[in-house]
PDB file of C-alpha atoms in Angstrom:
ATOM      1  CA  UNK V   1       0.000   0.000   0.000  1.00  0.00           C
ATOM      2  CA  UNK V   2       1.308   3.427  -0.934  1.00  0.00           C
ATOM      3  CA  UNK V   3       1.859   6.029   1.769  1.00  0.00           C
ATOM      4  CA  UNK V   4       1.617   9.799   1.523  1.00  0.00           C
ATOM      5  CA  UNK V   5       4.253  11.333  -0.725  1.00  0.00           C
ATOM      6  CA  UNK V   6       7.109  13.226   0.975  1.00  0.00           C
ATOM      7  CA  UNK V   7       6.695  16.974   1.375  1.00  0.00           C
ATOM      8  CA  UNK V   8       9.908  17.560  -0.588  1.00  0.00           C
ATOM      9  CA  UNK V   9       8.320  16.025  -3.678  1.00  0.00           C
ATOM     10  CA  UNK V  10       5.105  17.989  -3.174  1.00  0.00           C
ATOM     11  CA  UNK V  11       7.061  21.245  -3.034  1.00  0.00           C
ATOM     12  CA  UNK V  12       9.227  20.293  -6.026  1.00  0.00           C
ATOM     13  CA  UNK V  13       6.163  19.733  -8.202  1.00  0.00           C
ATOM     14  CA  UNK V  14       4.901  23.249  -7.501  1.00  0.00           C
ATOM     15  CA  UNK V  15       7.555  24.680  -9.853  1.00  0.00           C
ATOM     16  CA  UNK V  16       6.263  24.812 -13.451  1.00  0.00           C
ATOM     17  CA  UNK V  17       8.094  22.639 -15.973  1.00  0.00           C
ATOM     18  CA  UNK V  18       9.966  20.397 -13.525  1.00  0.00           C
ATOM     19  CA  UNK V  19      10.601  16.765 -14.424  1.00  0.00           C
ATOM     20  CA  UNK V  20      11.988  13.627 -12.809  1.00  0.00           C
ATOM     21  CA  UNK V  21      15.252  13.769 -14.739  1.00  0.00           C
ATOM     22  CA  UNK V  22      16.160  17.162 -13.272  1.00  0.00           C
ATOM     23  CA  UNK V  23      14.981  16.387  -9.759  1.00  0.00           C
ATOM     24  CA  UNK V  24      17.289  17.782  -7.079  1.00  0.00           C
ATOM     25  CA  UNK V  25      19.315  15.280  -5.087  1.00  0.00           C
ATOM     26  CA  UNK V  26      17.677  16.231  -1.806  1.00  0.00           C
ATOM     27  CA  UNK V  27      14.253  15.559  -3.289  1.00  0.00           C
ATOM     28  CA  UNK V  28      15.334  12.181  -4.703  1.00  0.00           C
ATOM     29  CA  UNK V  29      16.871  11.267  -1.363  1.00  0.00           C
ATOM     30  CA  UNK V  30      13.611  12.132   0.411  1.00  0.00           C
ATOM     31  CA  UNK V  31      11.663  10.002  -2.088  1.00  0.00           C
ATOM     32  CA  UNK V  32      14.051   7.074  -1.610  1.00  0.00           C
ATOM     33  CA  UNK V  33      13.720   7.268   2.170  1.00  0.00           C
ATOM     34  CA  UNK V  34       9.925   7.382   1.928  1.00  0.00           C
ATOM     35  CA  UNK V  35       9.849   4.434  -0.469  1.00  0.00           C
ATOM     36  CA  UNK V  36      12.299   2.226   1.410  1.00  0.00           C
ATOM     37  CA  UNK V  37      10.362   2.732   4.652  1.00  0.00           C
ATOM     38  CA  UNK V  38       7.097   2.067   2.837  1.00  0.00           C
ATOM     39  CA  UNK V  39       8.483  -1.171   1.373  1.00  0.00           C
ATOM     40  CA  UNK V  40      10.025  -2.361   4.612  1.00  0.00           C
ATOM     41  CA  UNK V  41      13.540  -2.238   3.122  1.00  0.00           C
ATOM     42  CA  UNK V  42      12.797  -4.787   0.390  1.00  0.00           C
ATOM     43  CA  UNK V  43      13.335  -4.424  -3.347  1.00  0.00           C
ATOM     44  CA  UNK V  44       9.962  -3.887  -4.990  1.00  0.00           C
ATOM     45  CA  UNK V  45      10.610  -6.678  -7.507  1.00  0.00           C
ATOM     46  CA  UNK V  46      12.912  -9.417  -6.210  1.00  0.00           C
ATOM     47  CA  UNK V  47      12.110  -8.925  -2.511  1.00  0.00           C
ATOM     48  CA  UNK V  48      15.669  -9.013  -1.208  1.00  0.00           C
ATOM     49  CA  UNK V  49      16.771  -6.726   1.624  1.00  0.00           C
ATOM     50  CA  UNK V  50      18.010  -3.317   0.522  1.00  0.00           C
ATOM     51  CA  UNK V  51      19.553  -0.511   2.545  1.00  0.00           C
ATOM     52  CA  UNK V  52      19.417   3.220   1.938  1.00  0.00           C
ATOM     53  CA  UNK V  53      23.198   3.244   1.500  1.00  0.00           C
ATOM     54  CA  UNK V  54      22.941   0.830  -1.459  1.00  0.00           C
ATOM     55  CA  UNK V  55      22.910   1.894  -5.101  1.00  0.00           C
ATOM     56  CA  UNK V  56      19.111   2.028  -5.363  1.00  0.00           C
ATOM     57  CA  UNK V  57      16.845   3.018  -8.216  1.00  0.00           C
ATOM     58  CA  UNK V  58      13.562   4.889  -8.135  1.00  0.00           C
ATOM     59  CA  UNK V  59      11.417   2.750 -10.378  1.00  0.00           C
ATOM     60  CA  UNK V  60       8.393   3.954 -12.332  1.00  0.00           C
ATOM     61  CA  UNK V  61       5.616   1.368 -12.613  1.00  0.00           C
ATOM     62  CA  UNK V  62       4.444   3.109 -15.787  1.00  0.00           C
ATOM     63  CA  UNK V  63       7.734   3.898 -17.611  1.00  0.00           C
ATOM     64  CA  UNK V  64       8.386   7.624 -17.554  1.00  0.00           C
ATOM     65  CA  UNK V  65       9.611   7.496 -21.149  1.00  0.00           C
ATOM     66  CA  UNK V  66       6.166   6.326 -22.281  1.00  0.00           C
ATOM     67  CA  UNK V  67       3.940   7.997 -19.700  1.00  0.00           C
ATOM     68  CA  UNK V  68       5.225  11.521 -19.258  1.00  0.00           C
ATOM     69  CA  UNK V  69       2.284  12.555 -17.082  1.00  0.00           C
ATOM     70  CA  UNK V  70       3.179   9.890 -14.505  1.00  0.00           C
ATOM     71  CA  UNK V  71       6.875  10.644 -14.029  1.00  0.00           C
ATOM     72  CA  UNK V  72       6.327  12.710 -10.879  1.00  0.00           C
ATOM     73  CA  UNK V  73       3.399  10.780  -9.457  1.00  0.00           C
ATOM     74  CA  UNK V  74       4.456   9.238  -6.153  1.00  0.00           C
ATOM     75  CA  UNK V  75       1.825   6.556  -6.681  1.00  0.00           C
ATOM     76  CA  UNK V  76       3.834   5.498  -9.754  1.00  0.00           C
ATOM     77  CA  UNK V  77       7.132   5.194  -7.873  1.00  0.00           C
ATOM     78  CA  UNK V  78       8.742   2.197  -6.182  1.00  0.00           C
ATOM     79  CA  UNK V  79      12.280   1.466  -5.018  1.00  0.00           C
ATOM     80  CA  UNK V  80      14.332  -1.237  -6.705  1.00  0.00           C
ATOM     81  CA  UNK V  81      17.724  -2.770  -6.012  1.00  0.00           C
ATOM     82  CA  UNK V  82      20.424  -1.984  -8.559  1.00  0.00           C
ATOM     83  CA  UNK V  83      19.666  -5.217 -10.417  1.00  0.00           C
ATOM     84  CA  UNK V  84      23.299  -6.307 -10.565  1.00  0.00           C
ATOM     85  CA  UNK V  85      24.669  -3.061 -12.000  1.00  0.00           C
ATOM     86  CA  UNK V  86      27.292  -2.598  -9.273  1.00  0.00           C
ATOM     87  CA  UNK V  87      28.645  -6.123  -9.783  1.00  0.00           C
ATOM     88  CA  UNK V  88      28.812  -5.615 -13.528  1.00  0.00           C
ATOM     89  CA  UNK V  89      30.492  -2.243 -13.183  1.00  0.00           C
ATOM     90  CA  UNK V  90      33.022  -3.936 -10.913  1.00  0.00           C
ATOM     91  CA  UNK V  91      34.093  -6.152 -13.791  1.00  0.00           C
ATOM     92  CA  UNK V  92      31.777  -9.127 -13.389  1.00  0.00           C
ATOM     93  CA  UNK V  93      30.075  -8.854 -16.775  1.00  0.00           C
ATOM     94  CA  UNK V  94      28.543 -12.318 -16.363  1.00  0.00           C
ATOM     95  CA  UNK V  95      26.478 -11.188 -13.365  1.00  0.00           C
ATOM     96  CA  UNK V  96      22.813 -11.369 -14.437  1.00  0.00           C
ATOM     97  CA  UNK V  97      20.816  -8.176 -14.835  1.00  0.00           C
ATOM     98  CA  UNK V  98      17.457  -8.158 -13.077  1.00  0.00           C
ATOM     99  CA  UNK V  99      14.681  -6.032 -11.601  1.00  0.00           C
ATOM    100  CA  UNK V 100      14.472  -2.413 -12.835  1.00  0.00           C
ATOM    101  CA  UNK V 101      17.834  -2.663 -14.597  1.00  0.00           C
ATOM    102  CA  UNK V 102      16.371  -5.362 -16.845  1.00  0.00           C
ATOM    103  CA  UNK V 103      12.835  -4.026 -17.066  1.00  0.00           C
ATOM    104  CA  UNK V 104      13.845  -0.654 -18.549  1.00  0.00           C
ATOM    105  CA  UNK V 105      10.852   0.778 -20.443  1.00  0.00           C
ATOM    106  CA  UNK V 106       8.799  -2.414 -20.568  1.00  0.00           C
ATOM    107  CA  UNK V 107       5.279  -2.392 -19.183  1.00  0.00           C
ATOM    108  CA  UNK V 108       4.356  -5.143 -16.723  1.00  0.00           C
ATOM    109  CA  UNK V 109       1.013  -6.916 -16.733  1.00  0.00           C
ATOM    110  CA  UNK V 110       0.436  -5.684 -13.166  1.00  0.00           C
ATOM    111  CA  UNK V 111       2.237  -3.726 -10.474  1.00  0.00           C
ATOM    112  CA  UNK V 112       3.977  -5.182  -7.401  1.00  0.00           C
ATOM    113  CA  UNK V 113       1.491  -3.120  -5.385  1.00  0.00           C
ATOM    114  CA  UNK V 114      -1.372  -5.219  -6.770  1.00  0.00           C
ATOM    115  CA  UNK V 115      -2.739  -7.632  -4.179  1.00  0.00           C
ATOM    116  CA  UNK V 116      -2.902 -10.396  -6.818  1.00  0.00           C
ATOM    117  CA  UNK V 117       0.884 -10.778  -6.579  1.00  0.00           C
ATOM    118  CA  UNK V 118       0.489 -12.974  -3.517  1.00  0.00           C
ATOM    119  CA  UNK V 119      -1.360 -15.607  -5.546  1.00  0.00           C
ATOM    120  CA  UNK V 120       0.446 -15.417  -8.879  1.00  0.00           C
ATOM    121  CA  UNK V 121       3.910 -16.773  -8.110  1.00  0.00           C
ATOM    122  CA  UNK V 122       5.112 -20.113  -6.789  1.00  0.00           C
ATOM    123  CA  UNK V 123       8.541 -20.959  -5.374  1.00  0.00           C
ATOM    124  CA  UNK V 124      10.348 -24.290  -5.266  1.00  0.00           C
ATOM    125  CA  UNK V 125      12.741 -25.484  -2.571  1.00  0.00           C
ATOM    126  CA  UNK V 126      15.664 -24.785  -4.903  1.00  0.00           C
ATOM    127  CA  UNK V 127      14.680 -21.102  -5.008  1.00  0.00           C
ATOM    128  CA  UNK V 128      13.237 -21.106  -8.513  1.00  0.00           C
ATOM    129  CA  UNK V 129      10.158 -19.029  -9.309  1.00  0.00           C
ATOM    130  CA  UNK V 130       7.290 -19.766 -11.673  1.00  0.00           C
ATOM    131  CA  UNK V 131       3.733 -18.721 -12.459  1.00  0.00           C
ATOM    132  CA  UNK V 132       0.966 -20.222 -10.353  1.00  0.00           C
ATOM    133  CA  UNK V 133      -0.831 -22.868 -12.430  1.00  0.00           C
ATOM    134  CA  UNK V 134      -3.925 -21.438 -14.052  1.00  0.00           C
ATOM    135  CA  UNK V 135      -2.829 -17.851 -13.442  1.00  0.00           C
ATOM    136  CA  UNK V 136      -0.302 -17.411 -16.199  1.00  0.00           C
ATOM    137  CA  UNK V 137      -1.747 -14.224 -17.686  1.00  0.00           C
ATOM    138  CA  UNK V 138       1.331 -12.026 -17.851  1.00  0.00           C
ATOM    139  CA  UNK V 139       3.071 -13.712 -14.910  1.00  0.00           C
ATOM    140  CA  UNK V 140       5.682 -15.619 -16.898  1.00  0.00           C
ATOM    141  CA  UNK V 141       6.326 -12.458 -18.915  1.00  0.00           C
ATOM    142  CA  UNK V 142       6.912 -10.536 -15.689  1.00  0.00           C
ATOM    143  CA  UNK V 143       9.402 -13.158 -14.487  1.00  0.00           C
ATOM    144  CA  UNK V 144      11.262 -12.950 -17.800  1.00  0.00           C
ATOM    145  CA  UNK V 145      11.088  -9.164 -18.089  1.00  0.00           C
ATOM    146  CA  UNK V 146      12.508  -8.700 -14.586  1.00  0.00           C
ATOM    147  CA  UNK V 147      14.952 -11.624 -14.769  1.00  0.00           C
ATOM    148  CA  UNK V 148      13.601 -13.015 -11.501  1.00  0.00           C
ATOM    149  CA  UNK V 149      14.610 -16.628 -12.131  1.00  0.00           C
ATOM    150  CA  UNK V 150      18.296 -15.991 -12.705  1.00  0.00           C
ATOM    151  CA  UNK V 151      20.867 -18.158 -10.841  1.00  0.00           C
ATOM    152  CA  UNK V 152      21.871 -15.431  -8.383  1.00  0.00           C
ATOM    153  CA  UNK V 153      18.334 -14.746  -7.178  1.00  0.00           C
ATOM    154  CA  UNK V 154      17.538 -18.463  -7.107  1.00  0.00           C
ATOM    155  CA  UNK V 155      20.547 -18.998  -4.848  1.00  0.00           C
ATOM    156  CA  UNK V 156      19.561 -16.140  -2.528  1.00  0.00           C
ATOM    157  CA  UNK V 157      15.993 -17.409  -2.263  1.00  0.00           C
ATOM    158  CA  UNK V 158      17.221 -20.936  -1.567  1.00  0.00           C
ATOM    159  CA  UNK V 159      19.426 -19.642   1.256  1.00  0.00           C
ATOM    160  CA  UNK V 160      16.417 -17.886   2.805  1.00  0.00           C
ATOM    161  CA  UNK V 161      14.362 -21.082   2.500  1.00  0.00           C
ATOM    162  CA  UNK V 162      17.131 -23.299   3.888  1.00  0.00           C
ATOM    163  CA  UNK V 163      17.101 -21.345   7.150  1.00  0.00           C
ATOM    164  CA  UNK V 164      13.600 -22.735   7.747  1.00  0.00           C
ATOM    165  CA  UNK V 165      14.070 -26.125   6.144  1.00  0.00           C
ATOM    166  CA  UNK V 166      15.622 -27.712   9.217  1.00  0.00           C
ATOM    167  CA  UNK V 167      12.974 -26.422  11.646  1.00  0.00           C
ATOM    168  CA  UNK V 168      10.509 -28.874  13.170  1.00  0.00           C
ATOM    169  CA  UNK V 169       7.741 -26.846  14.781  1.00  0.00           C
ATOM    170  CA  UNK V 170       4.184 -27.289  15.975  1.00  0.00           C
ATOM    171  CA  UNK V 171       1.330 -25.736  14.012  1.00  0.00           C
ATOM    172  CA  UNK V 172       1.116 -22.918  16.572  1.00  0.00           C
ATOM    173  CA  UNK V 173       4.836 -22.265  16.290  1.00  0.00           C
ATOM    174  CA  UNK V 174       4.618 -22.170  12.499  1.00  0.00           C
ATOM    175  CA  UNK V 175       1.765 -19.679  12.728  1.00  0.00           C
ATOM    176  CA  UNK V 176       3.958 -17.536  14.958  1.00  0.00           C
ATOM    177  CA  UNK V 177       6.774 -17.715  12.414  1.00  0.00           C
ATOM    178  CA  UNK V 178       4.389 -16.641   9.654  1.00  0.00           C
ATOM    179  CA  UNK V 179       3.232 -13.705  11.725  1.00  0.00           C
ATOM    180  CA  UNK V 180       6.815 -12.592  12.246  1.00  0.00           C
ATOM    181  CA  UNK V 181       7.503 -12.864   8.514  1.00  0.00           C
ATOM    182  CA  UNK V 182       4.608 -10.505   7.876  1.00  0.00           C
ATOM    183  CA  UNK V 183       5.703  -8.007  10.516  1.00  0.00           C
ATOM    184  CA  UNK V 184       8.404  -5.359  10.261  1.00  0.00           C
ATOM    185  CA  UNK V 185      11.056  -5.502  12.963  1.00  0.00           C
ATOM    186  CA  UNK V 186      11.808  -2.635  15.353  1.00  0.00           C
ATOM    187  CA  UNK V 187      13.808  -0.939  12.584  1.00  0.00           C
ATOM    188  CA  UNK V 188      10.859  -1.055  10.201  1.00  0.00           C
ATOM    189  CA  UNK V 189      12.383  -3.848   8.091  1.00  0.00           C
ATOM    190  CA  UNK V 190      10.999  -7.102   6.747  1.00  0.00           C
ATOM    191  CA  UNK V 191      13.131 -10.225   6.484  1.00  0.00           C
ATOM    192  CA  UNK V 192      14.806 -10.678   3.112  1.00  0.00           C
ATOM    193  CA  UNK V 193      12.601 -12.703   0.739  1.00  0.00           C
ATOM    194  CA  UNK V 194       9.934 -12.995   3.443  1.00  0.00           C
ATOM    195  CA  UNK V 195       7.251 -13.623   0.799  1.00  0.00           C
ATOM    196  CA  UNK V 196       9.246 -16.573  -0.555  1.00  0.00           C
ATOM    197  CA  UNK V 197       9.773 -18.056   2.893  1.00  0.00           C
ATOM    198  CA  UNK V 198       6.092 -17.579   3.709  1.00  0.00           C
ATOM    199  CA  UNK V 199       5.119 -19.497   0.568  1.00  0.00           C
ATOM    200  CA  UNK V 200       7.588 -22.261   1.413  1.00  0.00           C
ATOM    201  CA  UNK V 201       6.396 -22.624   5.004  1.00  0.00           C
ATOM    202  CA  UNK V 202       2.718 -22.739   4.004  1.00  0.00           C
ATOM    203  CA  UNK V 203       3.135 -25.106   1.084  1.00  0.00           C
ATOM    204  CA  UNK V 204       6.009 -27.362   2.123  1.00  0.00           C
ATOM    205  CA  UNK V 205       6.511 -27.381   5.883  1.00  0.00           C
ATOM    206  CA  UNK V 206       2.970 -26.983   7.198  1.00  0.00           C
ATOM    207  CA  UNK V 207       1.321 -29.200   4.575  1.00  0.00           C
ATOM    208  CA  UNK V 208       3.928 -31.909   5.025  1.00  0.00           C
ATOM    209  CA  UNK V 209       3.720 -32.020   8.783  1.00  0.00           C
ATOM    210  CA  UNK V 210       0.020 -31.460   9.499  1.00  0.00           C
TER     211      UNK V 210
END
C-alpha cells in the first residue's frame, strides 16, 4: 500500500516545468527514504533486503519514457535494487541483470502493489520461481522481463528457505513464524525474501507435517 508522498516532492512539483530527470538530489533522497520505509527495506521486484546506503533506483511502474504525465506521481514510484549493475560495473560482466535494470521501459502486466501478486507466483525449494498454475496471464512475462529466475536470485531465495528447512515446529509455532515474517522488525524492516519463505512454510513445511 502506498503512503503519503514526501513533502519535498510535493514542493518540487509546484515549480512549473519540472521533471523527474532534473529532480534535485535532496528531493530524490527524500523520495528514496519514503519508499524504502514504505516497502520495509525490500526491493519492490525481487524482494531481497536493501539498505538506503545501497545503489538504489527509483522505479516507475508506468515507464516515464512512455507515460510523461506519470513521471512525478508518487503513486507510480517504487524502489528497486540496482539489479546487478554494481557487480557488472566492478568487472563481473557475467552477473545477471534483473529487476528495474532489466525491465527498462517495458510495461508489466500488473504492479507489485497489486494484491494479486500474492497468488500469482510459486517458489520451489531450490529457489526457482514460476507462475501459479492457471494464473499465467502475464506472470511468466513478468518473471522474464525482470529476470527473476536468474541463478543469483535463485541462490539467494534458496538460502532464505534453507534457514527454515531444518525447523521442526508445531502448528502454533509455524503460525507464529508466519506472523513474524509478515511483521516489520523494530527498525521497520521485513526479512529478506519474506514472501518466498512464507510461501515455502505454508506449502512445504505446514502441509507436510500437518
